[in-house]
């Protein structure tokens, strides 16, 4: 690993106080070598290819919930990923042979820095952190998932969006040969998602590259997917190959396919029902058939961190 001299360190690489404190915590835990102390960004982690592989140098996050995580089995066998079938068990069955390498990510639009980067180079400047988040699907089921990811705010800062950039748009790989679900027009392929810049730079938002300390399983969105814990699960676009800084609100797949059911915002909201079902309660996967439904929380319980983003916005109209 190359150790950078202070003069080589750009201001964009200088670690925030938050990250610094987190790093201190795991330095104390003795999980990284002394040499890595020289520069925060030199810690750059490289995610191993395919299979189940342990991720290096994973820090802890103050944003993790203390709730018990779902089992690795729940998280990797009950999925939504229409590129690999529309059934909940399909992605586990049919994504097994999907090899998320080689993989490149294109960053374009209104930013000072743009280009196409190999996956490993793309994530290298950023710190890996475990984020144990409650996840709430629009179909009223939920899980607690110990993601490993990088802060999307750090990524946005790195590419230096211009003042024209108001949104960040994301696209999934479009490769019907490898993703058989794309051979049928069940969605407007490739899967597309988007966030406002304020949502993208909220400290809760991450690009996840793993789960349970290991590299991301194909069915969960390998090698890299979005996680926005206060929004319904469909905002968490998987298999990302493009990140664009846009001036206009980008079109998003589920809104294109059913605009009266799925909006751009998709904030978890127990008071605004889906036209075909209530959003007031949810079923925690793994709780067993007779487990009582649990009340859904506004912003999935993350209101303290994100409610301010929607001051003055009518959340009934902007669902
Ligand atoms: N590209 C892509 N991303 C996607 C989907 C999809 O079909 N295609 N499904 C979404 C939905 S509806 C949910 S609930 C989450 C599920 O993530 P998980 O299977 O890792 O729990 O992924 C989201 N990301
Ligand atoms: Mo979902």
Tab-separated table of C-alpha atoms and ligand atoms in Angstrom:
chain	number	residue	atom	x	y	z
A	1	UNK	CA	0.000	0.000	0.000
A	2	UNK	CA	1.277	3.436	-0.915
A	3	UNK	CA	1.628	5.844	1.977
A	4	UNK	CA	0.988	9.425	0.916
A	5	UNK	CA	3.055	12.317	2.186
A	6	UNK	CA	1.031	15.199	3.682
A	7	UNK	CA	1.831	17.396	0.645
A	8	UNK	CA	0.148	14.842	-1.623
A	9	UNK	CA	-3.084	14.861	0.304
A	10	UNK	CA	-5.807	16.921	-1.340
A	11	UNK	CA	-8.260	18.811	0.904
A	12	UNK	CA	-11.071	16.542	-0.344
A	13	UNK	CA	-9.248	13.625	1.218
A	14	UNK	CA	-8.977	15.119	4.656
A	15	UNK	CA	-11.151	13.124	6.961
A	16	UNK	CA	-14.192	14.584	8.687
A	17	UNK	CA	-14.124	14.677	12.460
A	18	UNK	CA	-16.799	12.013	12.570
A	19	UNK	CA	-14.779	9.598	10.464
A	20	UNK	CA	-11.694	10.451	12.456
A	21	UNK	CA	-13.413	9.533	15.704
A	22	UNK	CA	-14.766	6.307	14.231
A	23	UNK	CA	-11.323	5.429	12.942
A	24	UNK	CA	-9.852	6.101	16.371
A	25	UNK	CA	-12.318	3.591	17.782
A	26	UNK	CA	-11.183	0.777	15.603
A	27	UNK	CA	-7.529	1.726	15.780
A	28	UNK	CA	-7.927	1.173	19.502
A	29	UNK	CA	-9.501	-2.178	18.722
A	30	UNK	CA	-6.211	-2.951	16.993
A	31	UNK	CA	-7.740	-3.891	13.661
A	32	UNK	CA	-5.464	-1.832	11.418
A	33	UNK	CA	-1.738	-1.520	11.083
A	34	UNK	CA	0.126	1.486	12.505
A	35	UNK	CA	1.276	2.572	9.040
A	36	UNK	CA	-2.304	3.341	8.069
A	37	UNK	CA	-2.300	6.110	10.688
A	38	UNK	CA	-0.239	8.297	8.362
A	39	UNK	CA	-3.163	9.083	6.108
A	40	UNK	CA	-6.827	8.368	6.422
A	41	UNK	CA	-7.410	7.760	2.741
A	42	UNK	CA	-4.428	5.469	2.391
A	43	UNK	CA	-6.526	2.933	4.303
A	44	UNK	CA	-8.440	2.516	1.009
A	45	UNK	CA	-10.030	-0.879	1.079
A	46	UNK	CA	-10.285	-3.162	-1.901
A	47	UNK	CA	-13.230	-5.495	-2.005
A	48	UNK	CA	-12.261	-9.040	-2.961
A	49	UNK	CA	-13.750	-10.510	-6.114
A	50	UNK	CA	-16.849	-12.701	-6.076
A	51	UNK	CA	-17.713	-15.411	-3.604
A	52	UNK	CA	-17.885	-14.876	0.148
A	53	UNK	CA	-14.824	-12.936	1.235
A	54	UNK	CA	-14.173	-10.960	4.411
A	55	UNK	CA	-13.800	-7.208	3.892
A	56	UNK	CA	-10.704	-5.473	5.283
A	57	UNK	CA	-10.635	-2.586	7.777
A	58	UNK	CA	-14.346	-2.169	8.464
A	59	UNK	CA	-15.070	0.608	10.976
A	60	UNK	CA	-18.163	0.985	13.145
A	61	UNK	CA	-20.855	3.610	12.749
A	62	UNK	CA	-22.653	5.700	15.339
A	63	UNK	CA	-25.736	5.366	13.127
A	64	UNK	CA	-26.178	1.619	13.642
A	65	UNK	CA	-29.360	0.428	15.325
A	66	UNK	CA	-29.018	-1.742	18.426
A	67	UNK	CA	-31.809	-4.007	17.147
A	68	UNK	CA	-30.864	-7.620	16.408
A	69	UNK	CA	-29.905	-8.101	12.755
A	70	UNK	CA	-31.709	-10.632	10.592
A	71	UNK	CA	-29.802	-13.828	9.838
A	72	UNK	CA	-27.430	-14.022	6.862
A	73	UNK	CA	-29.883	-16.542	5.430
A	74	UNK	CA	-32.918	-14.225	5.679
A	75	UNK	CA	-30.947	-11.356	4.119
A	76	UNK	CA	-29.652	-13.422	1.197
A	77	UNK	CA	-32.633	-15.653	0.364
A	78	UNK	CA	-35.639	-13.292	0.567
A	79	UNK	CA	-34.920	-10.556	-1.969
A	80	UNK	CA	-36.318	-8.211	-4.565
A	81	UNK	CA	-34.214	-7.943	-7.746
A	82	UNK	CA	-36.339	-8.104	-10.891
A	83	UNK	CA	-33.251	-8.532	-13.078
A	84	UNK	CA	-33.147	-12.058	-11.611
A	85	UNK	CA	-36.880	-12.811	-11.476
A	86	UNK	CA	-39.935	-11.326	-9.795
A	87	UNK	CA	-40.314	-13.930	-7.003
A	88	UNK	CA	-38.757	-13.281	-3.585
A	89	UNK	CA	-36.715	-16.473	-3.824
A	90	UNK	CA	-35.675	-15.975	-7.459
A	91	UNK	CA	-32.626	-13.698	-6.930
A	92	UNK	CA	-31.045	-16.214	-4.527
A	93	UNK	CA	-31.654	-19.017	-7.033
A	94	UNK	CA	-30.770	-17.250	-10.272
A	95	UNK	CA	-28.086	-14.703	-9.328
A	96	UNK	CA	-25.665	-17.364	-8.025
A	97	UNK	CA	-23.620	-17.475	-11.235
A	98	UNK	CA	-23.629	-13.719	-11.765
A	99	UNK	CA	-20.004	-12.577	-11.677
A	100	UNK	CA	-19.841	-8.879	-10.696
A	101	UNK	CA	-16.396	-8.467	-12.333
A	102	UNK	CA	-15.002	-6.790	-14.283
A	103	UNK	CA	-17.110	-3.842	-13.161
A	104	UNK	CA	-16.814	-0.172	-13.935
A	105	UNK	CA	-18.740	2.836	-12.723
A	106	UNK	CA	-19.233	5.953	-14.825
A	107	UNK	CA	-19.595	9.284	-13.034
A	108	UNK	CA	-20.971	12.017	-15.303
A	109	UNK	CA	-23.075	15.174	-15.458
A	110	UNK	CA	-22.567	18.428	-13.572
A	111	UNK	CA	-19.347	17.728	-11.641
A	112	UNK	CA	-15.728	18.902	-11.791
A	113	UNK	CA	-14.487	15.324	-11.795
A	114	UNK	CA	-16.091	12.774	-14.100
A	115	UNK	CA	-14.994	9.559	-15.824
A	116	UNK	CA	-15.239	5.797	-15.855
A	117	UNK	CA	-13.547	3.964	-13.009
A	118	UNK	CA	-12.835	0.359	-12.279
A	119	UNK	CA	-14.826	-0.704	-9.205
A	120	UNK	CA	-11.758	-1.138	-6.980
A	121	UNK	CA	-10.408	2.296	-7.951
A	122	UNK	CA	-13.844	3.796	-7.421
A	123	UNK	CA	-14.108	2.716	-3.783
A	124	UNK	CA	-10.418	3.005	-2.848
A	125	UNK	CA	-10.535	6.639	-1.603
A	126	UNK	CA	-13.282	5.900	0.919
A	127	UNK	CA	-13.567	4.308	4.367
A	128	UNK	CA	-15.547	1.103	4.823
A	129	UNK	CA	-18.006	1.152	7.691
A	130	UNK	CA	-20.549	-1.250	9.081
A	131	UNK	CA	-24.033	0.303	9.221
A	132	UNK	CA	-26.700	-1.807	10.879
A	133	UNK	CA	-29.913	-0.352	9.478
A	134	UNK	CA	-33.616	-1.098	9.662
A	135	UNK	CA	-34.827	-1.633	6.095
A	136	UNK	CA	-38.523	-1.250	5.153
A	137	UNK	CA	-39.818	-2.527	1.831
A	138	UNK	CA	-42.854	-0.822	0.263
A	139	UNK	CA	-44.557	-4.224	0.378
A	140	UNK	CA	-44.718	-3.935	4.193
A	141	UNK	CA	-41.957	-6.327	5.191
A	142	UNK	CA	-38.790	-5.296	6.979
A	143	UNK	CA	-35.388	-6.554	8.060
A	144	UNK	CA	-32.399	-5.324	10.062
A	145	UNK	CA	-29.283	-5.581	7.892
A	146	UNK	CA	-25.610	-5.115	8.863
A	147	UNK	CA	-24.432	-3.463	5.644
A	148	UNK	CA	-20.828	-2.560	4.942
A	149	UNK	CA	-20.565	0.574	2.867
A	150	UNK	CA	-18.992	3.904	2.032
A	151	UNK	CA	-20.592	7.268	2.766
A	152	UNK	CA	-22.334	8.653	-0.316
A	153	UNK	CA	-21.658	12.165	1.044
A	154	UNK	CA	-17.923	11.406	0.811
A	155	UNK	CA	-18.374	10.160	-2.760
A	156	UNK	CA	-20.327	13.274	-3.788
A	157	UNK	CA	-17.683	15.536	-2.226
A	158	UNK	CA	-14.935	13.633	-4.054
A	159	UNK	CA	-16.445	14.298	-7.516
A	160	UNK	CA	-17.172	17.977	-6.750
A	161	UNK	CA	-20.636	18.607	-8.221
A	162	UNK	CA	-21.139	22.108	-9.631
A	163	UNK	CA	-23.890	24.475	-8.485
A	164	UNK	CA	-26.042	23.161	-11.347
A	165	UNK	CA	-26.242	19.706	-9.775
A	166	UNK	CA	-29.505	19.365	-7.837
A	167	UNK	CA	-29.931	15.577	-7.994
A	168	UNK	CA	-27.879	12.397	-8.122
A	169	UNK	CA	-29.170	9.725	-10.524
A	170	UNK	CA	-28.182	6.042	-10.508
A	171	UNK	CA	-28.457	3.259	-13.087
A	172	UNK	CA	-28.145	-0.517	-12.830
A	173	UNK	CA	-26.136	-2.576	-15.315
A	174	UNK	CA	-28.133	-3.337	-18.487
A	175	UNK	CA	-26.996	-6.765	-19.712
A	176	UNK	CA	-29.905	-9.069	-20.641
A	177	UNK	CA	-27.406	-11.888	-21.334
A	178	UNK	CA	-26.319	-11.919	-17.692
A	179	UNK	CA	-29.559	-10.590	-16.175
A	180	UNK	CA	-32.301	-12.704	-17.726
A	181	UNK	CA	-35.090	-10.664	-16.096
A	182	UNK	CA	-34.205	-7.799	-18.455
A	183	UNK	CA	-35.338	-9.896	-21.446
A	184	UNK	CA	-38.937	-9.180	-20.458
A	185	UNK	CA	-40.397	-5.665	-20.213
A	186	UNK	CA	-41.515	-5.949	-16.566
A	187	UNK	CA	-39.739	-2.637	-15.846
A	188	UNK	CA	-38.257	0.139	-17.971
A	189	UNK	CA	-34.670	-1.202	-18.068
A	190	UNK	CA	-32.128	-0.360	-16.899
A	191	UNK	CA	-33.422	0.123	-13.325
A	192	UNK	CA	-33.043	3.814	-12.464
A	193	UNK	CA	-33.145	5.692	-9.172
A	194	UNK	CA	-32.356	9.137	-7.840
A	195	UNK	CA	-31.967	11.352	-4.788
A	196	UNK	CA	-31.806	15.076	-4.181
A	197	UNK	CA	-28.279	16.311	-3.403
A	198	UNK	CA	-29.406	16.923	0.199
A	199	UNK	CA	-30.590	13.298	0.497
A	200	UNK	CA	-27.446	11.979	-1.160
A	201	UNK	CA	-25.211	13.911	1.226
A	202	UNK	CA	-27.152	13.083	4.393
A	203	UNK	CA	-24.773	11.137	6.673
A	204	UNK	CA	-27.138	8.121	6.723
A	205	UNK	CA	-26.931	7.450	2.974
A	206	UNK	CA	-24.396	4.854	1.865
A	207	UNK	CA	-23.263	2.884	-1.126
A	208	UNK	CA	-23.093	-0.643	0.262
A	209	UNK	CA	-20.447	-3.132	-0.885
A	210	UNK	CA	-21.048	-5.900	1.643
A	211	UNK	CA	-23.142	-7.469	4.357
A	212	UNK	CA	-22.117	-9.161	7.629
A	213	UNK	CA	-18.499	-8.045	7.109
A	214	UNK	CA	-18.266	-9.863	3.768
A	215	UNK	CA	-18.448	-8.817	0.110
A	216	UNK	CA	-21.930	-8.200	-1.319
A	217	UNK	CA	-23.852	-11.288	-2.455
A	218	UNK	CA	-25.068	-11.044	-6.067
A	219	UNK	CA	-28.736	-11.181	-5.018
A	220	UNK	CA	-28.280	-8.171	-2.717
A	221	UNK	CA	-26.789	-6.017	-5.471
A	222	UNK	CA	-23.108	-6.888	-5.974
A	223	UNK	CA	-20.749	-5.268	-6.267
A	224	UNK	CA	-22.326	-1.989	-5.135
A	225	UNK	CA	-25.841	-0.781	-4.315
A	226	UNK	CA	-27.530	2.200	-2.708
A	227	UNK	CA	-28.918	2.101	0.862
A	228	UNK	CA	-31.208	4.900	2.077
A	229	UNK	CA	-32.665	3.603	5.356
A	230	UNK	CA	-35.486	6.155	5.765
A	231	UNK	CA	-36.956	5.345	2.339
A	232	UNK	CA	-38.811	2.332	0.980
A	233	UNK	CA	-36.535	-0.456	-0.229
A	234	UNK	CA	-37.032	0.209	-3.937
A	235	UNK	CA	-34.885	3.351	-3.665
A	236	UNK	CA	-31.938	1.044	-2.880
A	237	UNK	CA	-30.841	0.429	-6.480
A	238	UNK	CA	-28.563	-2.576	-6.970
A	239	UNK	CA	-25.705	-3.338	-9.372
A	240	UNK	CA	-24.872	0.347	-9.987
A	241	UNK	CA	-22.852	1.238	-13.105
A	242	UNK	CA	-23.665	4.928	-13.517
A	243	UNK	CA	-23.869	7.911	-11.150
A	244	UNK	CA	-24.967	11.191	-12.749
A	245	UNK	CA	-25.204	14.689	-11.304
A	246	UNK	CA	-28.332	16.228	-12.842
A	247	UNK	CA	-30.121	19.540	-12.834
A	248	UNK	CA	-33.595	18.028	-13.209
A	249	UNK	CA	-35.285	15.380	-11.070
A	250	UNK	CA	-34.302	12.092	-12.732
A	251	UNK	CA	-36.947	9.552	-13.802
A	252	UNK	CA	-37.073	6.517	-11.475
A	253	UNK	CA	-38.129	3.002	-12.523
A	254	UNK	CA	-41.047	2.278	-10.192
A	255	UNK	CA	-42.502	5.754	-10.735
A	256	UNK	CA	-42.352	5.227	-14.509
A	257	UNK	CA	-44.098	1.871	-14.183
A	258	UNK	CA	-46.828	2.888	-11.649
A	259	UNK	CA	-46.802	6.651	-10.988
A	260	UNK	CA	-49.898	6.669	-8.759
A	261	UNK	CA	-48.323	4.014	-6.496
A	262	UNK	CA	-44.646	4.966	-6.314
A	263	UNK	CA	-43.259	8.484	-6.127
A	264	UNK	CA	-39.798	9.995	-6.334
A	265	UNK	CA	-39.501	10.580	-2.572
A	266	UNK	CA	-40.679	7.202	-1.216
A	267	UNK	CA	-40.072	8.209	2.395
A	268	UNK	CA	-41.336	5.555	4.816
A	269	UNK	CA	-44.602	6.992	6.129
A	270	UNK	CA	-47.136	4.995	8.178
A	271	UNK	CA	-49.765	7.710	7.555
A	272	UNK	CA	-49.713	7.560	3.757
A	273	UNK	CA	-51.075	4.239	2.526
A	274	UNK	CA	-50.134	2.583	-0.711
A	275	UNK	CA	-53.276	2.672	-2.923
A	276	UNK	CA	-53.594	-1.109	-2.511
A	277	UNK	CA	-52.489	-1.640	1.125
A	278	UNK	CA	-51.784	0.041	4.458
A	279	UNK	CA	-48.290	1.224	5.387
A	280	UNK	CA	-49.149	1.506	9.124
A	281	UNK	CA	-47.532	-1.798	10.125
A	282	UNK	CA	-44.892	-4.196	8.848
A	283	UNK	CA	-43.870	-7.827	9.117
A	284	UNK	CA	-40.288	-8.394	10.286
A	285	UNK	CA	-38.840	-11.215	8.188
A	286	UNK	CA	-37.600	-14.115	10.299
A	287	UNK	CA	-40.052	-13.467	13.126
A	288	UNK	CA	-42.064	-16.559	12.297
A	289	UNK	CA	-45.565	-16.966	10.916
A	290	UNK	CA	-47.349	-15.922	14.116
A	291	UNK	CA	-45.172	-12.966	15.087
A	292	UNK	CA	-47.289	-9.829	15.633
A	293	UNK	CA	-46.966	-7.112	12.999
A	294	UNK	CA	-44.963	-4.156	14.261
A	295	UNK	CA	-45.907	-0.483	13.828
A	296	UNK	CA	-44.049	1.277	11.022
A	297	UNK	CA	-42.243	4.426	12.159
A	298	UNK	CA	-42.213	7.759	10.344
A	299	UNK	CA	-39.040	7.907	8.202
A	300	UNK	CA	-38.500	4.314	9.355
A	301	UNK	CA	-37.381	5.713	12.735
A	302	UNK	CA	-34.695	7.976	11.261
A	303	UNK	CA	-36.719	11.224	11.571
A	304	UNK	CA	-34.233	12.907	13.877
A	305	UNK	CA	-31.584	12.744	11.137
A	306	UNK	CA	-33.748	13.440	8.076
A	307	UNK	CA	-37.114	15.119	8.868
A	308	UNK	CA	-35.540	18.561	8.282
A	309	UNK	CA	-34.920	17.651	4.633
A	310	UNK	CA	-38.675	17.824	4.017
A	311	UNK	CA	-39.636	21.005	5.893
A	312	UNK	CA	-42.495	22.632	4.020
A	313	UNK	CA	-43.012	19.673	1.677
A	314	UNK	CA	-46.473	18.035	1.590
A	315	UNK	CA	-45.547	14.386	2.155
A	316	UNK	CA	-48.996	13.207	0.999
A	317	UNK	CA	-48.518	14.767	-2.403
A	318	UNK	CA	-44.788	14.047	-2.536
A	319	UNK	CA	-45.035	10.330	-1.693
B	1	LIG	N1	-31.651	-2.944	-9.901
B	1	LIG	C1	-32.579	-3.224	-8.978
B	1	LIG	N2	-32.452	-2.717	-7.731
B	1	LIG	C2	-33.396	-2.992	-6.791
B	1	LIG	C3	-34.552	-3.771	-7.099
B	1	LIG	C4	-34.651	-4.299	-8.427
B	1	LIG	O1	-35.617	-5.007	-8.790
B	1	LIG	N3	-33.650	-4.012	-9.330
B	1	LIG	N4	-35.504	-3.992	-6.133
B	1	LIG	C5	-35.598	-2.973	-5.044
B	1	LIG	C6	-36.533	-3.330	-3.990
B	1	LIG	S1	-38.194	-3.194	-4.339
B	1	LIG	C7	-36.109	-3.650	-2.715
B	1	LIG	S2	-37.209	-3.912	-1.454
B	1	LIG	C8	-34.669	-3.808	-2.419
B	1	LIG	C9	-34.429	-5.171	-1.776
B	1	LIG	O2	-33.096	-5.309	-1.371
B	1	LIG	P1	-32.588	-6.678	-0.706
B	1	LIG	O3	-33.051	-7.790	-1.611
B	1	LIG	O4	-31.114	-6.577	-0.605
B	1	LIG	O5	-33.251	-6.782	0.646
B	1	LIG	O6	-33.846	-3.696	-3.574
B	1	LIG	C10	-34.224	-2.654	-4.466
B	1	LIG	N5	-33.239	-2.502	-5.511
B	2	LIG	MO1	-39.363	-3.376	-2.260
